[in-house]
Amino acid sequence: MSLANSSRYVTRFWRVYRGYSRPNLKQQINRSFCALTKTNENEDPINLLWNCGHQSYNESLSERINKLQRVWRTLNTSELELCKAYLKVSMENEMSVDHKEFLTSLKCKPDEEILVLLLEAVCMKGDVQSAVDVLAEMKLAGVAVDERIFNALLLAHIIKGGMEHGRSVLKTMKTAHIEESENTKWMMLKGLAQNNSLKEFVDVLGSMQKLQFNESRFFDLLTILGSRGHHLWINDFVDFIGVDSISKVTLSKLEPVCVQLVHRKCPEAAFHIYKLLINPENIKNYGSNLLREMINAEIPIETVIEMSKSLIENELNPQALIDVTETALRKGLVKESLLLFRNLDTVRPHFFWPLIKIRGGELGEAGAIEMMDEMQSLDVVLDYDTLEYYLLPYCDISNPNFFMQRVKLKRKEILTPLVSLLLKQGNIKGARDMSQLDAVDSARLLKPLSDAWKKHRESTLITEILQKICECAPVSSDHTGTFLLRCLKTCKTGDDYDDFFTLAETVRTKRLTVSSLASEDMTNNLKFYGAKCNCKDDLYKVLDKLIDIAKNESLHIEHPRDMGLEDLECHLQELTNKGMETRGVIRKMIQLHASKGNYKRVQELRDLFKESGYVETAGMKSSLLHVLVKSGELNLALEVYKDIKNSQEDFEIDSFKAIDLVTLLLQTGGNVYEAIDILKIEAKVNRTRGSLDRNCWKMLNQAQSPEDALKLFECIIESGYCQVNNMILGPIARSFLKQGDFKGAVEFYCKCTQEYKCTPLQMEMFLVLIEAKEQDLINTVYEATIEVHGSYGTQISFASALAQKGLEKPLAKFLVGMKRFRDHDLDKRCEKWIYENKMLPMKTLALASRRITSQPIKVSIIHSAVLKLYSKTNDCEGALGYLKELENNDMTVDSRFYEDLNRLLTRCNFQVPKYVADKC
């Protein structure tokens, strides 16, 4: 969706995150209603009643009726005008009126108009018996029967029994010499719509002459048809009325009718009427208001998405889904918002910010991790702001190493925001330890680092972090100078300057340097603001020793290798205008555009490269080939490959690039012999290899059959691309298993154990054969594995396979004859299951060992591992359930288990049961 990249699109979601919200009409009406209920005696109470009817079109009927009843109970029923307004609003709300209760509640004698309105109110619900009672009251009051009364009675009889009942009223009208008018025709249509009599409805329409258009009755009938699921009848009705006869003013008032239908849980009817009658020309965000009301009315989100997509597909409103998503986020609808995200073309990290705040506030770390998983499932890259300011604050990072194991993120992704947050929380040692693990984003850590020094005055650890920051920064940067200047500006007292002197000395001992510009800034700061500094001269000396003149060279000038595409485009234009060398910039741009799939721009740049007098080298083409392969563009990649071979046959393409090209070829259904030809050609000219096991493994996994896999295997081994090992042999064994050829898989496995002393897919082989109940083949694999790994190692693997299948009794039987499971091996196996999120094998192993008196397994290790997995997913209820399960099975639980459980519950804002707290 092109609009997804617009600044307006981003700004709107930003406003949602910031809590920005304009009060909608429903909020305004409710505020007015609350104000009116507290008003003084001079205010007109009739306004209160009208606010409970059609004016509150964006509320459900039940809400309107409840509000009306509350108002009515507070009013003086001796005022006739209020009584009339109440009856009219009751009819607007299609509310049943108990005529006896109403007449009893009046503190005055009803006049003729009130009795007629009461009759119309009961007739509107098809209540013929009540109508007869009201007619008796009217007779006592001396009210003459006229067309209006007959029309009301006609409506009641048609609602109850269709035109068959209605004809008796028409006959009586004729006898009373009262002619049928247009009002009578409208009542017939209204009654038949409520009676669900489609044939009679169409017949009556067909028998009528052109009706004079009446706006209120038109809207009334549309509402009745739509609310009763007859929105397809509307086509006949509108054709009869004639769209041309409906004024633009009337159509401009139609949206509230559609909104009311939405709040009556009739979104299809509302949408049908809207598209049928409202012209999309000159309407910005066509249909968005209706879709927003569907969210407010709690219409199933699947329905809203379907309607939004129809507007997008028909090019009526390309922003429909965006508008709906914005509304769902404003209302804090987590489930609905996530489903909407899955239907957007572009989802950005900050869309999740409101949801993270909601779920994190409700569930603590569990809620934050849940949202993190959702973001990853949508391939949303977690940026620094999302991690540092939204996700991580809800997480327990008191033990950073364990936290890094719990989250499904690469170390490089989470390291910088984690270090920043640790600094803000005052855990400087933890921040130092984390910063040493991998590269960090130096620019983002300078401020939290200087803030941490200001607050804690810890020089040694902070300098070590600064040292790491400088290692990761470009050579020309002056992060040390920036950091020290920030720290210096926080100094106010003599003690502060003493601490800064200690910091500067520590920085000097780590051989960190600053630019002369930074040193000059700090010197000037000391001169003008350092009156309370007692060590000014010593500081000047230290600052002089820190200066590195080379840092002034090219300071703050970004190298093209660090530029993005937008900056590179500008840089190219600048170099072109100055007549300078553009070769390196164009080459860099070709690679970046190819990686982003902008192949049209790639071709333009390649043409520009040649027009500028440069020659595309085989190395350039090789780099472009790799980018195309990574982007999945097989045809373009093969064209570039053939171009390389035709122009420079002996050029050495990196082996991993050749293997990746073959992998893509096989992945898209290519011929295995073509793949082998490429591998053999490159093997002849390429004399450098490196570690290619992972690339070869991916390639072999794309083989379509065991035969193809074996041919590829023989080729890469003979050509020297890799050595034989379990990783390389695994895809071949799996190709047999995929085809259900268990015998072939076992034969291949045994061959590997004899020829290569390898056991490819050992665990997977056991699992598949156990599932297939192939006992003879299981025994064969078991014996072959012993030849390679010995008895104890094979026993561990087979016991683990039984555990993973949940086979408690066979596992218990197997464990009886087994040596004791070494604690180290058990712990290592459990850690693997935790990493793979496998709960079943650990519980099965614990239960199976309970059956054995010799206790070959230390069960407390398993219990801790199970709790660790619950802790990893923040499943508090599951952890408590497991504790009860252990207690029910009379299994011993040590105090460490209770302590870890208490820590999990506290972290996730979960109430800690007393029996858990007492054991800690």
PDB file of C-alpha atoms in Angstrom, residues 46 60 304 415 474 510 568 582 693 699 711 871 908:
ATOM      1  CA  ILE A  46     -37.352  18.119  26.124  1.00  0.00           C
ATOM      2  CA  SER A  60     -27.315   0.876  20.300  1.00  0.00           C
ATOM      3  CA  VAL A 304     -14.818  -5.159   9.163  1.00  0.00           C
ATOM      4  CA  LEU A 415      22.349  -5.636  22.979  1.00  0.00           C
ATOM      5  CA  PRO A 474      34.058   4.921  13.010  1.00  0.00           C
ATOM      6  CA  LYS A 510      42.612   3.326  28.801  1.00  0.00           C
ATOM      7  CA  LEU A 568      24.081   8.052  -1.914  1.00  0.00           C
ATOM      8  CA  THR A 582      31.597   8.201  -9.401  1.00  0.00           C
ATOM      9  CA  ASP A 693      29.168 -26.817   5.411  1.00  0.00           C
ATOM     10  CA  MET A 699      21.619 -26.960  -0.919  1.00  0.00           C
ATOM     11  CA  LYS A 711      24.222 -37.166  -6.734  1.00  0.00           C
ATOM     12  CA  SER A 871       9.575 -18.992  33.081  1.00  0.00           C
ATOM     13  CA  CYS A 908       4.647 -11.219  35.662  1.00  0.00           C
TER      14      CYS A 908
END
